[in-house]
Short mmCIF file of C-alpha atoms in Angstrom, two decimals:
data_model
loop_
_atom_site.label_atom_id
_atom_site.label_comp_id
_atom_site.label_asym_id
_atom_site.label_seq_id
_atom_site.Cartn_x
_atom_site.Cartn_y
_atom_site.Cartn_z
CA UNK E 160 27.98 49.27 46.01
CA UNK E 161 29.14 47.52 42.75
CA UNK E 162 29.28 44.22 44.71
CA UNK E 163 25.75 44.71 46.03
CA UNK E 164 24.48 45.40 42.44
CA UNK E 165 26.22 42.33 41.20
CA UNK E 166 24.66 40.19 43.89
CA UNK E 167 21.24 41.60 43.08
CA UNK E 168 21.61 40.71 39.42
CA UNK E 169 22.72 37.15 40.33
CA UNK E 170 19.67 36.81 42.62
CA UNK E 171 17.23 38.05 39.94
CA UNK E 172 18.65 35.78 37.36
CA UNK E 173 18.48 32.79 39.66
CA UNK E 174 14.89 33.58 40.49
CA UNK E 175 14.09 33.85 36.75
CA UNK E 176 15.92 30.51 36.17
CA UNK E 177 13.90 28.91 38.92
CA UNK E 178 10.64 30.23 37.47
CA UNK E 179 11.50 28.81 34.06
CA UNK E 180 12.38 25.48 35.48
CA UNK E 181 9.10 25.31 37.59
CA UNK E 182 6.87 26.27 34.58
CA UNK E 183 4.72 23.12 33.84
CA UNK E 184 5.03 21.65 30.41
CA UNK E 185 2.46 22.63 27.87
CA UNK E 186 -0.55 20.44 28.06
CA UNK E 187 -1.34 18.51 24.89
CA UNK E 188 -4.48 19.78 23.14
CA UNK E 189 -6.79 17.12 21.62
CA UNK E 190 -6.93 16.96 17.77
CA UNK E 191 -9.85 18.56 16.08
CA UNK E 192 -9.04 18.15 12.44
CA UNK E 193 -6.67 16.29 10.07
CA UNK E 194 -5.19 17.53 6.71
CA UNK E 195 -4.70 14.84 4.18
CA UNK E 196 -1.76 15.34 1.80
CA UNK E 197 -1.73 12.82 -1.07
CA UNK E 198 1.85 11.78 -1.82
CA UNK E 199 1.19 9.18 -4.50
CA UNK E 200 -1.80 7.95 -6.54
CA UNK E 201 -1.25 4.84 -8.56
CA UNK E 202 -2.94 1.54 -9.38
CA UNK E 203 -1.22 -0.27 -6.47
CA UNK E 204 -3.28 -1.08 -3.41
CA UNK E 205 -1.20 -0.63 -0.19
CA UNK E 206 -1.90 -2.38 3.10
CA UNK E 207 1.63 -2.33 4.60
CA UNK E 208 3.81 0.70 5.25
CA UNK E 209 7.04 1.16 7.36
CA UNK E 210 8.50 4.48 8.50
CA UNK E 211 12.29 4.46 7.93
CA UNK E 212 15.09 6.95 7.95
CA UNK E 213 14.16 9.71 5.34
CA UNK E 214 10.78 8.62 4.54
CA UNK E 215 8.34 5.63 4.39
CA UNK E 216 8.53 2.32 2.55
CA UNK E 217 5.73 0.30 1.30
CA UNK E 218 4.71 -2.88 -0.54
CA UNK E 219 1.40 -3.75 -2.07
CA UNK E 220 -0.47 -5.39 -4.83
CA UNK E 221 0.84 -6.85 -8.11
CA UNK E 222 4.42 -7.06 -6.89
CA UNK E 223 4.81 -3.26 -6.39
CA UNK E 224 7.01 -1.86 -3.65
CA UNK E 225 8.66 1.50 -3.12
CA UNK E 226 9.95 4.35 -0.95
CA UNK E 227 8.71 7.89 -0.41
CA UNK E 228 11.67 10.27 0.09
CA UNK E 229 10.43 13.02 2.34
CA UNK E 230 13.26 15.35 1.53
CA UNK E 231 12.70 15.14 -2.20
CA UNK E 232 8.96 14.71 -2.05
CA UNK E 233 9.23 11.91 -4.57
CA UNK E 234 8.16 8.19 -4.63
CA UNK E 235 10.38 5.57 -6.37
CA UNK E 236 8.69 2.23 -7.20
CA UNK E 237 9.93 -1.20 -8.32
CA UNK E 238 8.18 -4.44 -9.12
CA UNK E 239 9.09 -7.84 -7.77
CA UNK E 240 8.43 -11.01 -9.84
CA UNK E 241 8.83 -14.54 -8.85
CA UNK E 242 8.62 -16.99 -11.72
CA UNK E 243 5.48 -15.87 -13.49
CA UNK E 244 3.96 -14.47 -10.23
CA UNK E 245 3.67 -10.80 -9.12
CA UNK E 246 3.18 -11.42 -5.45
CA UNK E 247 0.66 -9.69 -3.29
CA UNK E 248 2.49 -8.03 -0.42
CA UNK E 249 0.60 -7.23 2.78
CA UNK E 250 3.40 -7.28 5.40
CA UNK E 251 6.55 -5.20 5.66
CA UNK E 252 9.22 -4.51 8.35
CA UNK E 253 12.64 -2.97 8.66
CA UNK E 254 15.89 -3.03 10.66
CA UNK E 255 18.57 -0.38 10.63
CA UNK E 256 20.04 -2.02 7.60
CA UNK E 257 17.31 -3.77 5.67
CA UNK E 258 13.76 -3.59 4.36
CA UNK E 259 11.58 -6.79 4.38
CA UNK E 260 8.38 -7.60 2.53
CA UNK E 261 6.21 -10.71 2.84
CA UNK E 262 3.55 -11.93 0.46
CA UNK E 263 0.20 -13.66 1.03
CA UNK E 264 -1.00 -16.87 -0.37
CA UNK E 265 0.82 -19.84 -1.97
CA UNK E 266 3.72 -19.61 -2.23
CA UNK E 267 4.54 -17.16 0.68
CA UNK E 268 7.64 -15.17 -0.32
CA UNK E 269 9.73 -13.20 2.05
CA UNK E 270 12.24 -10.76 0.60
CA UNK E 271 14.98 -8.67 2.18
CA UNK E 272 17.17 -5.90 0.81
CA UNK E 273 19.94 -7.57 -1.19
CA UNK E 274 23.67 -6.86 -1.35
CA UNK E 275 23.26 -6.00 -5.15
CA UNK E 276 20.46 -3.44 -4.65
CA UNK E 277 17.81 -6.02 -5.67
CA UNK E 278 15.47 -7.80 -3.24
CA UNK E 279 16.67 -11.10 -2.15
CA UNK E 280 14.36 -14.11 -1.32
CA UNK E 281 15.16 -15.36 2.14
CA UNK E 282 12.11 -17.55 2.86
CA UNK E 283 9.61 -19.45 0.88
CA UNK E 284 6.68 -21.58 2.13
CA UNK E 285 4.40 -23.72 -0.06
CA UNK E 286 1.07 -24.99 1.16
CA UNK E 287 -2.50 -24.68 -0.10
CA UNK E 288 -3.51 -22.96 3.20
CA UNK E 289 -0.44 -20.66 3.52
CA UNK E 290 -1.39 -17.03 4.12
CA UNK E 291 0.79 -14.64 5.93
CA UNK E 292 -0.64 -11.47 7.59
CA UNK E 293 1.91 -9.34 9.43
CA UNK E 294 5.56 -8.91 10.29
CA UNK E 295 7.80 -6.87 12.63
CA UNK E 296 11.18 -6.90 14.38
CA UNK E 297 12.08 -6.87 18.10
CA UNK E 298 15.50 -5.47 17.28
CA UNK E 299 17.93 -5.39 14.41
CA UNK E 300 18.69 -9.20 14.66
CA UNK E 301 15.35 -10.77 15.83
CA UNK E 302 12.02 -10.54 13.91
CA UNK E 303 8.71 -12.37 13.67
CA UNK E 304 5.97 -12.94 11.11
CA UNK E 305 2.59 -14.53 11.53
CA UNK E 306 0.02 -16.10 9.31
CA UNK E 307 -3.08 -18.39 9.17
CA UNK E 308 -2.84 -21.93 10.29
CA UNK E 309 -1.83 -24.66 7.88
CA UNK E 310 -1.92 -27.26 10.62
CA UNK E 311 -3.48 -26.86 14.08
CA UNK E 312 -1.63 -23.71 15.13
CA UNK E 313 -0.96 -20.15 13.79
CA UNK E 314 1.91 -19.96 11.36
CA UNK E 315 4.76 -18.08 13.07
CA UNK E 316 8.25 -17.76 11.63
CA UNK E 317 11.20 -16.01 13.40
CA UNK E 318 14.64 -14.84 12.56
CA UNK E 319 17.60 -14.50 14.92
CA UNK E 320 20.15 -13.37 12.52
CA UNK E 321 18.86 -10.01 11.02
CA UNK E 322 16.50 -11.71 8.56
CA UNK E 323 18.97 -13.81 6.64
CA UNK E 324 17.30 -17.02 7.81
CA UNK E 325 13.86 -17.76 9.12
CA UNK E 326 12.48 -20.67 11.05
CA UNK E 327 8.88 -21.83 11.47
CA UNK E 328 7.91 -22.56 14.98
CA UNK E 329 6.43 -26.11 15.47
CA UNK E 330 2.86 -26.50 16.67
CA UNK E 331 4.15 -28.12 19.83
CA UNK E 332 5.57 -24.76 20.80
CA UNK E 333 2.26 -22.85 20.21
CA UNK E 334 -1.29 -22.85 21.55
CA UNK E 335 -3.65 -24.88 19.50
CA UNK E 336 -5.81 -22.96 17.02
CA UNK E 337 -9.53 -23.22 17.16
CA UNK E 338 -11.62 -24.41 14.16
CA UNK E 339 -11.84 -21.47 11.72
CA UNK E 340 -9.44 -19.27 13.69
CA UNK E 341 -7.20 -17.24 11.35
CA UNK E 342 -6.13 -13.62 10.90
CA UNK E 343 -6.77 -10.66 8.61
CA UNK E 344 -4.03 -9.23 6.33
CA UNK E 345 -5.66 -5.88 6.39
CA UNK E 346 -3.05 -3.48 7.65
CA UNK E 347 0.09 -5.36 8.89
CA UNK E 348 -0.82 -4.67 12.45
CA UNK E 349 -1.77 -8.19 13.83
CA UNK E 350 1.49 -8.06 15.80
CA UNK E 351 2.69 -5.69 18.49
CA UNK E 352 6.07 -5.78 20.38
CA UNK E 353 7.31 -4.05 23.43
CA UNK E 354 10.82 -5.03 24.55
CA UNK E 355 10.83 -8.86 24.54
CA UNK E 356 6.99 -9.05 24.82
CA UNK E 357 4.83 -9.93 21.80
CA UNK E 358 1.09 -9.92 21.15
CA UNK E 359 -0.68 -11.34 18.17
CA UNK E 360 -4.39 -11.18 17.35
CA UNK E 361 -6.50 -13.59 15.53
CA UNK E 362 -9.93 -13.41 13.98
CA UNK E 363 -12.68 -15.25 12.15
CA UNK E 364 -14.56 -18.11 13.96
CA UNK E 365 -12.44 -17.41 16.95
CA UNK E 366 -10.75 -14.16 17.84
CA UNK E 367 -8.02 -14.21 20.58
CA UNK E 368 -4.81 -12.59 21.76
CA UNK E 369 -1.57 -14.70 21.72
CA UNK E 370 1.17 -13.56 24.06
CA UNK E 371 4.90 -14.26 24.30
CA UNK E 372 6.98 -12.81 27.12
CA UNK E 373 10.31 -13.91 25.59
CA UNK E 374 10.47 -13.00 21.95
CA UNK E 375 8.47 -15.99 20.67
CA UNK E 376 10.03 -18.76 22.75
CA UNK E 377 6.98 -19.52 24.89
CA UNK E 378 3.30 -18.64 24.32
CA UNK E 379 0.01 -18.18 26.10
CA UNK E 380 -3.42 -17.22 24.73
CA UNK E 381 -6.11 -14.89 26.06
CA UNK E 382 -9.74 -14.45 25.07
CA UNK E 383 -10.79 -11.31 23.15
CA UNK E 384 -14.31 -9.88 23.65
CA UNK E 385 -14.71 -8.83 20.05
CA UNK E 386 -17.42 -10.10 17.71
CA UNK E 387 -16.56 -13.41 16.18
CA UNK E 388 -17.95 -16.64 14.91
CA UNK E 389 -17.88 -15.79 11.16
CA UNK E 390 -14.90 -15.60 8.76
CA UNK E 391 -15.15 -11.82 8.40
CA UNK E 392 -15.44 -10.97 12.11
CA UNK E 393 -12.98 -10.34 14.91
CA UNK E 394 -9.89 -8.38 15.71
CA UNK E 395 -8.18 -6.71 12.70
CA UNK E 396 -5.60 -4.42 14.26
CA UNK E 397 -3.59 -4.21 17.43
CA UNK E 398 -1.33 -1.64 19.13
CA UNK E 399 0.42 -1.29 22.44
CA UNK E 400 1.53 2.03 23.90
CA UNK E 401 3.75 0.25 26.54
CA UNK E 402 3.86 -3.20 28.07
CA UNK E 403 0.60 -2.66 29.84
CA UNK E 404 -1.77 -0.58 27.77
CA UNK E 405 -3.06 -1.96 24.42
CA UNK E 406 -5.99 -1.58 22.13
CA UNK E 407 -7.57 -3.73 19.47
CA UNK E 408 -10.10 -2.76 16.87
CA UNK E 409 -11.98 -4.71 14.11
CA UNK E 410 -15.55 -5.75 13.59
CA UNK E 411 -16.92 -7.06 10.31
CA UNK E 412 -15.81 -5.41 7.04
CA UNK E 413 -18.96 -6.61 5.32
CA UNK E 414 -21.06 -4.71 7.91
CA UNK E 415 -18.88 -1.64 8.68
CA UNK E 416 -21.60 0.23 10.33
CA UNK E 417 -21.53 -2.22 13.31
CA UNK E 418 -20.29 -0.42 16.44
CA UNK E 419 -20.74 -3.06 19.12
CA UNK E 420 -18.00 -5.62 20.04
CA UNK E 421 -15.40 -4.09 17.78
CA UNK E 422 -13.15 -2.10 20.14
CA UNK E 423 -11.42 -3.11 23.36
CA UNK E 424 -8.48 -2.01 25.63
CA UNK E 425 -6.27 -3.64 28.06
CA UNK E 426 -4.28 -2.16 31.05
CA UNK E 427 -2.78 -5.50 32.31
CA UNK E 428 -0.60 -6.42 29.32
CA UNK E 429 -3.31 -8.25 27.38
CA UNK E 430 -4.47 -10.70 29.95
CA UNK E 431 -7.96 -9.08 30.11
CA UNK E 432 -9.74 -6.83 27.71
CA UNK E 433 -12.64 -4.41 28.20
CA UNK E 434 -15.01 -3.31 25.39
CA UNK E 435 -15.22 0.45 24.85
CA UNK E 436 -17.72 2.90 23.46
CA UNK E 437 -20.21 0.12 22.80
CA UNK E 438 -22.74 1.21 20.23
CA UNK E 439 -20.89 4.46 19.62
CA UNK E 440 -17.69 5.68 17.91
CA UNK E 441 -16.33 4.07 14.79
CA UNK E 442 -17.67 0.78 13.32
CA UNK E 443 -15.29 -1.42 11.39
CA UNK E 444 -11.69 -0.24 11.13
CA UNK E 445 -8.67 -1.95 9.76
CA UNK E 446 -5.79 -0.19 11.56
CA UNK E 447 -5.42 1.56 14.92
CA UNK E 448 -2.44 3.37 16.44
CA UNK E 449 -1.70 5.17 19.68
CA UNK E 450 -0.59 8.78 19.26
CA UNK E 451 3.02 9.11 20.43
CA UNK E 452 3.22 11.11 23.67
CA UNK E 453 -0.52 10.69 24.24
CA UNK E 454 -0.08 8.67 27.42
CA UNK E 455 -2.22 5.74 26.14
CA UNK E 456 -5.20 8.11 25.94
CA UNK E 457 -5.01 9.26 22.36
CA UNK E 458 -5.57 6.92 19.44
CA UNK E 459 -6.35 7.10 15.76
CA UNK E 460 -8.22 4.43 13.77
CA UNK E 461 -8.53 4.31 9.97
CA UNK E 462 -10.47 2.21 7.61
CA UNK E 463 -12.17 2.46 4.21
CA UNK E 464 -14.80 4.44 6.19
CA UNK E 465 -12.55 7.21 7.24
CA UNK E 466 -10.37 8.49 10.15
CA UNK E 467 -11.56 8.46 13.70
CA UNK E 468 -9.78 9.87 16.80
CA UNK E 469 -10.19 9.41 20.59
CA UNK E 470 -8.51 11.52 23.33
CA UNK E 471 -9.85 9.49 26.30
CA UNK E 472 -8.82 5.87 25.86
CA UNK E 473 -11.58 5.13 23.34
CA UNK E 474 -14.49 6.26 25.51
CA UNK E 475 -15.57 8.91 23.01
CA UNK E 476 -14.64 9.37 19.40
CA UNK E 477 -14.53 12.15 16.76
CA UNK E 478 -14.72 11.54 13.06
CA UNK E 479 -11.98 13.65 11.57
CA UNK E 480 -12.24 12.59 7.93
CA UNK E 481 -14.34 10.39 5.63
CA UNK E 482 -11.28 9.65 3.45
CA UNK E 483 -10.54 5.92 3.42
CA UNK E 484 -7.28 4.26 4.26
CA UNK E 485 -6.22 0.63 5.11
CA UNK E 486 -3.21 1.32 7.32
CA UNK E 487 -1.59 4.15 9.37
CA UNK E 488 1.82 4.73 11.17
CA UNK E 489 2.80 7.78 13.11
CA UNK E 490 5.99 9.78 12.30
CA UNK E 491 5.64 11.85 15.47
CA UNK E 492 2.84 13.13 17.70
CA UNK E 493 1.11 15.22 14.95
CA UNK E 494 2.15 13.63 11.66
CA UNK E 495 1.36 10.16 10.32
CA UNK E 496 1.57 8.28 7.02
CA UNK E 497 -1.39 6.37 5.80
CA UNK E 498 -2.03 4.16 2.80
CA UNK E 499 -4.96 2.47 1.07
CA UNK E 500 -6.52 1.82 -2.30
CA UNK E 501 -4.28 3.35 -5.05
CA UNK E 502 -2.63 5.93 -2.75
CA UNK E 503 -0.13 6.94 -0.14
CA UNK E 504 -0.71 9.98 2.03
CA UNK E 505 0.62 12.16 4.92
CA UNK E 506 -1.88 13.07 7.67
CA UNK E 507 -1.31 16.15 9.65
CA UNK E 508 -3.33 16.36 12.84
CA UNK E 509 -4.19 19.65 14.55
#
């Protein structure tokens, strides 16, 4: 009798275990609101942030850079000076060991975390046309930054030794830039990487997508269907969910209400792009990001006009907030950091 009871318990537990294993995962619910928690208000304008272990790093105007410690809830700031210049930083990146920040304009200055605790200058470029827009790393050893053309190609520099040394790619290695083709240093999101693959967007008189399958060794270029033909028009921000699904957003910051020709997606790795929500959804935005775990369906776009969200690959949009930001990065599937004019904030989506 005891043996029968024991077997019955085992069977019931087994059935219960099977039931738990067969329960489908909870379906994600679309966001309907966002809570904005301001972490810092200061005179610094921030267009580049980087989520790192323990918080978020940033660099911005007038040489200021800093780190928000999420455990302490505090921001520590420093100021970088070069000669008599306080550089304007609009690109940042990180590896497991170092933080990097890159300035726009002449001279372009790229700093990395130094051995002494101060930032160390690892690359300088002087040219009347120099203007760097974005930077990221493929891995802890190899990274890339891009900027406007100074000759007849985009300016692209790469490192293969963890950021200690950077080399500018010769124009012979890159597609030729069109007349008036450049990029916008609006949110440090002109570059996207997935594995060894890299995508770069340009804007202005010509707006295109540059693609490298091998970490910057070879390049191709594809057309983008966004508005272009003027210096303020084109693609401002790019993101890829995986090696196939990507999104670009932009428009014209001088006419932010324009909702046509400013949003597009790809499902073939950037070879072809399709305009989405034409005449609807957000107008000009400076930064867009896929929501982690959203299966390339969910995306959030920010700009000085507010925060917009789509749960269906950009077909329809919801304005979640009219609070303005320049750039956004997700910490997880419900929390992001965003920055803009004079502030850094945490965005909690529900």
